[in-house]
mmCIF file of C-alpha atoms and ligand atoms in Angstrom:
data_model
loop_
_atom_site.group_PDB
_atom_site.id
_atom_site.type_symbol
_atom_site.label_atom_id
_atom_site.label_comp_id
_atom_site.label_asym_id
_atom_site.label_seq_id
_atom_site.Cartn_x
_atom_site.Cartn_y
_atom_site.Cartn_z
ATOM 1 C CA MET A 1 71.644 87.095 84.126
ATOM 2 C CA GLU A 2 68.941 87.223 86.741
ATOM 3 C CA LYS A 3 67.718 90.780 87.460
ATOM 4 C CA VAL A 4 66.751 91.130 91.163
ATOM 5 C CA HIS A 5 65.168 93.930 92.981
ATOM 6 C CA PHE A 6 65.380 93.389 96.692
ATOM 7 C CA THR A 7 65.158 95.924 99.312
ATOM 8 C CA GLU A 8 65.609 96.318 103.008
ATOM 9 C CA GLU A 9 66.700 93.071 105.061
ATOM 10 C CA LYS A 10 66.492 90.889 101.908
ATOM 11 C CA ALA A 11 68.948 93.150 100.164
ATOM 12 C CA THR A 12 71.609 92.788 102.911
ATOM 13 C CA MET A 13 72.320 89.309 101.587
ATOM 14 C CA LEU A 14 73.552 90.628 98.261
ATOM 15 C CA ALA A 15 76.094 92.450 100.146
ATOM 16 C CA THR A 16 77.331 89.511 102.146
ATOM 17 C CA LEU A 17 77.283 87.379 98.952
ATOM 18 C CA TYR A 18 79.396 90.032 97.265
ATOM 19 C CA GLY A 19 81.600 90.274 100.364
ATOM 20 C CA ARG A 20 82.451 86.316 99.858
ATOM 21 C CA ALA A 21 82.821 86.745 95.969
ATOM 22 C CA LEU A 22 85.475 89.437 96.736
ATOM 23 C CA ASP A 23 87.334 87.155 99.046
ATOM 24 C CA SER A 24 87.222 84.361 96.729
ATOM 25 C CA ARG A 25 89.124 86.655 93.983
ATOM 26 C CA LEU A 26 92.106 87.208 96.151
ATOM 27 C CA ASP A 27 95.373 85.141 95.969
ATOM 28 C CA ASN A 28 95.052 84.003 99.532
ATOM 29 C CA PRO A 29 91.226 83.957 100.292
ATOM 30 C CA ILE A 30 89.912 83.267 103.923
ATOM 31 C CA LEU A 31 86.887 81.429 102.712
ATOM 32 C CA GLY A 32 87.489 80.725 99.044
ATOM 33 C CA ASP A 33 83.949 80.719 98.181
ATOM 34 C CA ARG A 34 83.965 80.296 94.345
ATOM 35 C CA ALA A 35 80.414 79.562 94.183
ATOM 36 C CA ALA A 36 79.498 82.972 95.647
ATOM 37 C CA ASP A 37 81.367 84.533 92.812
ATOM 38 C CA ASP A 38 79.803 82.435 90.349
ATOM 39 C CA ALA A 39 76.469 83.494 91.728
ATOM 40 C CA VAL A 40 77.500 87.251 91.553
ATOM 41 C CA ARG A 41 78.391 86.855 88.051
ATOM 42 C CA GLN A 42 75.002 85.480 87.080
ATOM 43 C CA ILE A 43 72.958 88.168 89.002
ATOM 44 C CA ASP A 44 72.160 91.558 87.473
ATOM 45 C CA TYR A 45 72.669 93.700 90.351
ATOM 46 C CA ASP A 46 75.029 96.861 91.323
ATOM 47 C CA PHE A 47 76.594 95.031 94.053
ATOM 48 C CA PRO A 48 79.320 97.767 95.093
ATOM 49 C CA LYS A 49 76.363 100.219 95.625
ATOM 50 C CA LEU A 50 75.812 98.445 99.081
ATOM 51 C CA GLY A 51 78.994 99.746 100.361
ATOM 52 C CA LEU A 52 80.620 96.364 100.665
ATOM 53 C CA THR A 53 84.067 96.796 99.390
ATOM 54 C CA GLY A 54 87.481 96.251 100.466
ATOM 55 C CA GLU A 55 88.164 95.990 104.220
ATOM 56 C CA ARG A 56 84.271 95.702 104.619
ATOM 57 C CA ALA A 57 84.150 92.417 102.725
ATOM 58 C CA ALA A 58 86.821 91.053 104.953
ATOM 59 C CA SER A 59 84.504 91.274 107.827
ATOM 60 C CA VAL A 60 81.880 89.123 105.927
ATOM 61 C CA VAL A 61 84.472 86.336 105.757
ATOM 62 C CA LEU A 62 85.785 86.667 109.215
ATOM 63 C CA ARG A 63 82.316 86.254 110.543
ATOM 64 C CA ALA A 64 81.610 83.332 108.005
ATOM 65 C CA LYS A 65 84.677 81.451 108.839
ATOM 66 C CA PRO A 66 84.203 80.505 112.588
ATOM 67 C CA ILE A 67 80.620 79.669 111.877
ATOM 68 C CA ASP A 68 81.648 77.166 109.217
ATOM 69 C CA ASP A 69 84.303 75.755 111.457
ATOM 70 C CA TRP A 70 81.897 75.098 114.336
ATOM 71 C CA SER A 71 79.142 73.814 112.149
ATOM 72 C CA ALA A 72 81.743 71.345 110.473
ATOM 73 C CA GLU A 73 82.804 70.321 114.015
ATOM 74 C CA TYR A 74 79.181 69.521 114.933
ATOM 75 C CA LEU A 75 78.584 67.736 111.649
ATOM 76 C CA ARG A 76 81.320 65.499 112.181
ATOM 77 C CA GLU A 77 80.290 64.228 115.497
ATOM 78 C CA HIS A 78 76.479 64.277 114.352
ATOM 79 C CA PRO A 79 76.493 62.800 111.047
ATOM 80 C CA ASP A 80 72.818 62.252 111.375
ATOM 81 C CA ALA A 81 71.808 65.716 111.871
ATOM 82 C CA VAL A 82 69.318 67.982 110.715
ATOM 83 C CA VAL A 83 70.642 71.316 109.679
ATOM 84 C CA VAL A 84 68.392 74.225 109.847
ATOM 85 C CA HIS A 85 70.050 77.339 108.156
ATOM 86 C CA LEU A 86 67.948 80.395 108.874
ATOM 87 C CA GLY A 87 68.101 83.518 106.774
ATOM 88 C CA CYS A 88 70.458 81.623 104.517
ATOM 89 C CA GLY A 89 70.136 84.342 101.843
ATOM 90 C CA MET A 90 72.420 83.255 98.969
ATOM 91 C CA ASP A 91 75.062 81.905 101.473
ATOM 92 C CA THR A 92 76.577 78.693 99.688
ATOM 93 C CA ARG A 93 77.454 77.206 103.067
ATOM 94 C CA VAL A 94 76.023 73.852 102.345
ATOM 95 C CA TYR A 95 78.387 73.616 99.336
ATOM 96 C CA ARG A 96 81.333 74.915 101.409
ATOM 97 C CA LEU A 97 80.799 72.224 104.311
ATOM 98 C CA ASP A 98 79.687 69.263 101.783
ATOM 99 C CA PRO A 99 78.047 67.437 104.546
ATOM 100 C CA PRO A 100 77.548 63.491 103.722
ATOM 101 C CA PRO A 101 74.123 62.637 102.542
ATOM 102 C CA THR A 102 73.117 61.099 105.986
ATOM 103 C CA VAL A 103 72.811 64.943 106.821
ATOM 104 C CA GLU A 104 69.390 66.509 105.954
ATOM 105 C CA TRP A 105 69.817 70.272 105.343
ATOM 106 C CA PHE A 106 67.088 73.105 105.175
ATOM 107 C CA ASP A 107 67.909 76.425 104.034
ATOM 108 C CA VAL A 108 65.262 78.884 104.994
ATOM 109 C CA ASP A 109 64.621 82.572 104.031
ATOM 110 C CA TYR A 110 61.767 84.827 102.472
ATOM 111 C CA PRO A 111 60.120 82.989 99.371
ATOM 112 C CA GLU A 112 61.533 85.532 96.926
ATOM 113 C CA VAL A 113 65.216 84.725 98.090
ATOM 114 C CA VAL A 114 64.628 81.019 98.048
ATOM 115 C CA GLU A 115 63.429 81.540 94.429
ATOM 116 C CA LEU A 116 66.551 83.164 93.477
ATOM 117 C CA ARG A 117 68.571 80.360 95.278
ATOM 118 C CA ARG A 118 66.791 77.843 93.136
ATOM 119 C CA LYS A 119 67.585 79.624 89.968
ATOM 120 C CA ILE A 120 71.359 79.991 90.740
ATOM 121 C CA PHE A 121 72.270 76.995 92.734
ATOM 122 C CA PRO A 122 72.258 73.322 91.748
ATOM 123 C CA GLU A 123 70.166 70.782 93.884
ATOM 124 C CA ARG A 124 72.047 68.069 95.934
ATOM 125 C CA ALA A 125 70.839 65.099 97.615
ATOM 126 C CA ASN A 126 69.017 65.685 101.022
ATOM 127 C CA TYR A 127 69.210 69.484 100.622
ATOM 128 C CA HIS A 128 65.992 71.338 100.894
ATOM 129 C CA THR A 129 64.864 75.021 100.656
ATOM 130 C CA ILE A 130 61.905 76.451 102.417
ATOM 131 C CA GLY A 131 60.721 79.984 101.440
ATOM 132 C CA SER A 132 58.957 81.728 104.524
ATOM 133 C CA SER A 133 59.451 83.949 107.153
ATOM 134 C CA VAL A 134 61.439 82.154 110.004
ATOM 135 C CA THR A 135 58.830 83.700 112.455
ATOM 136 C CA ASP A 136 55.889 82.163 110.551
ATOM 137 C CA PHE A 137 56.265 79.213 112.372
ATOM 138 C CA GLY A 138 54.335 76.865 110.021
ATOM 139 C CA TRP A 139 57.656 75.958 108.215
ATOM 140 C CA LEU A 140 58.882 74.006 111.404
ATOM 141 C CA ASP A 141 56.698 71.147 110.414
ATOM 142 C CA LEU A 142 58.446 70.543 107.270
ATOM 143 C CA VAL A 143 61.541 69.743 109.317
ATOM 144 C CA PRO A 144 61.954 66.220 110.861
ATOM 145 C CA SER A 145 61.990 66.465 114.728
ATOM 146 C CA ASP A 146 63.747 63.270 115.710
ATOM 147 C CA ARG A 147 67.282 63.921 114.889
ATOM 148 C CA PRO A 148 70.132 66.083 116.782
ATOM 149 C CA ALA A 149 69.902 69.715 115.204
ATOM 150 C CA LEU A 150 72.286 72.099 114.008
ATOM 151 C CA ILE A 151 70.643 75.606 113.905
ATOM 152 C CA VAL A 152 72.791 78.191 112.017
ATOM 153 C CA ALA A 153 71.775 81.796 111.452
ATOM 154 C CA GLU A 154 74.338 84.134 110.314
ATOM 155 C CA GLY A 155 73.416 87.750 110.158
ATOM 156 C CA LEU A 156 69.904 87.057 110.875
ATOM 157 C CA THR A 157 68.956 87.547 114.757
ATOM 158 C CA MET A 158 69.469 91.516 114.522
ATOM 159 C CA TYR A 159 66.783 91.598 112.063
ATOM 160 C CA LEU A 160 64.012 89.920 113.938
ATOM 161 C CA THR A 161 62.076 91.801 116.729
ATOM 162 C CA PRO A 162 63.009 90.607 120.231
ATOM 163 C CA GLU A 163 59.589 88.943 120.565
ATOM 164 C CA GLY A 164 59.991 87.059 117.134
ATOM 165 C CA GLY A 165 63.451 85.916 117.868
ATOM 166 C CA GLU A 166 62.766 84.789 121.568
ATOM 167 C CA GLU A 167 59.460 82.689 120.299
ATOM 168 C CA LEU A 168 61.669 81.139 117.387
ATOM 169 C CA LEU A 169 64.521 79.929 119.768
ATOM 170 C CA ARG A 170 61.947 78.715 122.447
ATOM 171 C CA ARG A 171 60.086 76.561 119.285
ATOM 172 C CA LEU A 172 63.251 75.299 118.017
ATOM 173 C CA VAL A 173 64.758 74.260 121.270
ATOM 174 C CA ALA A 174 61.171 72.356 122.184
ATOM 175 C CA LYS A 175 61.257 70.851 118.636
ATOM 176 C CA PHE A 176 64.492 68.700 118.679
ATOM 177 C CA PRO A 177 65.747 66.057 121.136
ATOM 178 C CA SER A 178 69.291 67.783 121.287
ATOM 179 C CA GLY A 179 71.329 70.379 119.282
ATOM 180 C CA GLU A 180 73.460 73.208 118.900
ATOM 181 C CA LEU A 181 72.726 76.863 117.889
ATOM 182 C CA ILE A 182 75.525 79.018 116.112
ATOM 183 C CA CYS A 183 74.598 82.324 115.297
ATOM 184 C CA ASP A 184 75.811 85.855 115.661
ATOM 185 C CA ILE A 185 74.123 88.432 117.838
ATOM 186 C CA PHE A 186 74.409 92.198 118.025
ATOM 187 C CA SER A 187 74.780 94.169 121.277
ATOM 188 C CA ARG A 188 72.012 96.721 122.286
ATOM 189 C CA TRP A 189 74.698 99.443 121.435
ATOM 190 C CA GLY A 190 75.096 97.812 117.950
ATOM 191 C CA ILE A 191 71.277 98.079 117.487
ATOM 192 C CA LYS A 192 71.422 101.802 118.610
ATOM 193 C CA LEU A 193 74.195 102.676 116.326
ATOM 194 C CA GLN A 194 72.953 100.499 113.344
ATOM 195 C CA LYS A 195 73.219 103.467 110.755
ATOM 196 C CA ILE A 196 77.022 103.347 111.173
ATOM 197 C CA ASN A 197 77.037 100.095 109.436
ATOM 198 C CA PRO A 198 76.731 101.203 105.629
ATOM 199 C CA VAL A 199 75.201 98.006 104.412
ATOM 200 C CA VAL A 200 72.223 98.375 106.896
ATOM 201 C CA ARG A 201 72.048 102.228 105.901
ATOM 202 C CA LYS A 202 72.264 101.595 101.923
ATOM 203 C CA ALA A 203 69.850 98.702 102.088
ATOM 204 C CA GLY A 204 67.237 100.652 104.094
ATOM 205 C CA ALA A 205 66.875 97.712 106.538
ATOM 206 C CA THR A 206 66.148 98.103 110.353
ATOM 207 C CA LEU A 207 67.792 96.178 113.063
ATOM 208 C CA TYR A 208 65.641 95.494 116.191
ATOM 209 C CA TRP A 209 67.163 92.623 118.479
ATOM 210 C CA GLY A 210 70.144 93.294 120.558
ATOM 211 C CA VAL A 211 71.711 90.697 122.897
ATOM 212 C CA ASP A 212 74.240 91.771 125.413
ATOM 213 C CA ASP A 213 75.153 88.637 126.861
ATOM 214 C CA PRO A 214 75.070 85.122 125.516
ATOM 215 C CA ARG A 215 73.660 83.962 128.743
ATOM 216 C CA GLU A 216 70.453 85.739 127.918
ATOM 217 C CA PHE A 217 69.657 82.696 125.958
ATOM 218 C CA GLU A 218 69.789 80.452 128.984
ATOM 219 C CA ARG A 219 66.181 81.058 129.751
ATOM 220 C CA PHE A 220 65.182 79.340 126.495
ATOM 221 C CA GLY A 221 67.256 76.086 127.434
ATOM 222 C CA LEU A 222 70.385 77.113 125.424
ATOM 223 C CA ASP A 223 73.617 76.760 127.578
ATOM 224 C CA PRO A 224 76.394 78.980 126.053
ATOM 225 C CA VAL A 225 79.532 77.063 124.954
ATOM 226 C CA SER A 226 81.599 79.691 123.319
ATOM 227 C CA ALA A 227 81.306 83.432 122.198
ATOM 228 C CA LEU A 228 83.747 85.288 120.201
ATOM 229 C CA ASP A 229 83.807 89.136 120.150
ATOM 230 C CA ALA A 230 85.016 90.946 117.123
ATOM 231 C CA SER A 231 88.797 90.692 118.371
ATOM 232 C CA GLU A 232 88.669 86.916 118.519
ATOM 233 C CA TRP A 233 87.077 86.069 115.149
ATOM 234 C CA ALA A 234 90.346 85.673 113.465
ATOM 235 C CA THR A 235 92.609 82.548 114.202
ATOM 236 C CA PRO A 236 96.433 83.394 113.833
ATOM 237 C CA GLU A 237 96.138 81.649 110.659
ATOM 238 C CA VAL A 238 93.422 83.837 109.123
ATOM 239 C CA MET A 239 95.122 86.906 110.600
ATOM 240 C CA ALA A 240 97.986 86.222 108.557
ATOM 241 C CA LYS A 241 95.798 86.425 105.517
ATOM 242 C CA VAL A 242 93.973 89.858 106.152
ATOM 243 C CA SER A 243 95.189 93.137 104.780
ATOM 244 C CA PRO A 244 97.420 95.022 107.067
ATOM 245 C CA VAL A 245 94.697 97.617 107.627
ATOM 246 C CA THR A 246 92.143 94.900 108.595
ATOM 247 C CA ARG A 247 94.850 93.340 110.861
ATOM 248 C CA MET A 248 95.478 96.725 112.498
ATOM 249 C CA GLN A 249 91.662 97.231 113.099
ATOM 250 C CA LEU A 250 91.231 93.836 114.447
ATOM 251 C CA ARG A 251 94.014 94.531 117.005
ATOM 252 C CA ALA A 252 92.780 97.851 117.904
ATOM 253 C CA THR A 253 89.201 96.557 118.859
ATOM 254 C CA LYS A 254 90.734 94.697 121.770
ATOM 255 C CA TYR A 255 91.073 97.910 123.603
ATOM 256 C CA PHE A 256 87.361 99.257 122.942
ATOM 257 C CA PRO A 257 85.034 96.756 124.652
ATOM 258 C CA LEU A 258 81.800 98.557 123.528
ATOM 259 C CA ILE A 259 82.991 98.143 119.920
ATOM 260 C CA ARG A 260 84.518 94.702 119.990
ATOM 261 C CA LYS A 261 81.246 93.391 121.865
ATOM 262 C CA MET A 262 78.997 94.936 119.306
ATOM 263 C CA ALA A 263 78.815 91.957 117.154
ATOM 264 C CA ARG A 264 79.605 88.395 118.590
ATOM 265 C CA ILE A 265 79.478 84.782 117.362
ATOM 266 C CA GLY A 266 77.941 82.410 119.872
ATOM 267 C CA ARG A 267 77.599 78.678 120.102
ATOM 268 C CA TRP A 268 74.899 77.133 122.423
ATOM 269 C CA ARG A 269 73.901 73.641 123.283
ATOM 270 C CA PHE A 270 70.402 72.253 124.135
HETATM 271 C C1 SAM B 1 72.588 89.854 106.275
HETATM 272 S S1 SAM B 1 71.599 88.890 105.275
HETATM 273 C C2 SAM B 1 72.504 87.354 105.583
HETATM 274 C C3 SAM B 1 72.337 86.173 104.523
HETATM 275 C C4 SAM B 1 73.224 85.126 104.716
HETATM 276 N N1 SAM B 1 73.070 84.311 106.159
HETATM 277 C C5 SAM B 1 74.491 85.600 104.632
HETATM 278 O O1 SAM B 1 75.326 85.458 105.632
HETATM 279 O O2 SAM B 1 74.809 85.709 103.612
HETATM 280 C C6 SAM B 1 70.196 88.644 106.201
HETATM 281 C C7 SAM B 1 69.114 87.496 105.699
HETATM 282 O O3 SAM B 1 68.171 87.363 106.615
HETATM 283 C C8 SAM B 1 67.124 87.208 106.070
HETATM 284 N N2 SAM B 1 65.938 87.392 106.783
HETATM 285 C C9 SAM B 1 65.752 88.663 107.665
HETATM 286 N N3 SAM B 1 64.659 88.629 108.320
HETATM 287 C C10 SAM B 1 64.062 87.320 107.994
HETATM 288 C C11 SAM B 1 62.951 86.556 108.411
HETATM 289 N N4 SAM B 1 62.037 87.035 109.470
HETATM 290 N N5 SAM B 1 62.681 85.245 107.849
HETATM 291 C C12 SAM B 1 63.629 84.794 106.967
HETATM 292 N N6 SAM B 1 64.511 85.426 106.583
HETATM 293 C C13 SAM B 1 65.000 86.837 107.008
HETATM 294 C C14 SAM B 1 67.179 88.242 104.645
HETATM 295 O O4 SAM B 1 66.148 87.894 103.772
HETATM 296 C C15 SAM B 1 68.427 87.905 104.344
HETATM 297 O O5 SAM B 1 68.606 86.985 103.492
#
């Protein structure tokens, strides 16, 4: 068992890992991430204390699923891509998507997080981890810059400062010949109301960067392709799998624009 002592934003990735583990234990899971459950069983940590149980666990996999689907689509079209998975935490996306060895994959998170990943998850061909803050930009030199890039960041942007996040996007767009960014964004209301999120509150994390409109990234050379608000995350197939309470909540969000636009998943091309 690996004992861990993460706090603040680093602790939040234990909550999302646990959310995926809980989903995988269901008879009819959305993501079915068995590796997440195996990881949880190897980590000595009081996972439920972060408040991610029941319906809240569903929100983790509801967010991960469209990000997986869009990422898989990009990799089908670009089997020579470089993937930069920012703020990867303990996410097993590389194992879920299982890209061909022609894809070079980089998982980036703080050194302590990456150290835990290395202890728990197996190595694989053309898969690399980089232990660095995403805004200490020296890490970018470790990634090849001559191939199309898929940049994925789930549950990361809101933890960055606007200045740090914007500089990161500028540098990523400048580095690669072309690519796609897939990430979730919180609205400025979402940032203001951050303490209603039990995971953020219990981890003692702070959210900074709010983005109200995906078009705000146009000034960094990123063209919006799609954006899903919370009422649009679940496809009909996924909707059939969620609990009646989650289904009701998802349907209800349609009538509350402020709430449904608090967290969006977007896709941009450059
Ligand atoms: C909510 S967790 C999401 C983790 C993972 N993407 C997932 O969905 O399970 C936020 C992650 O962002 C990472 N993070 C936050 N700020 C970061 C930074 N400046 N540099 C690198 N990682 C960062 C944290 O360490 C944590 O792993």
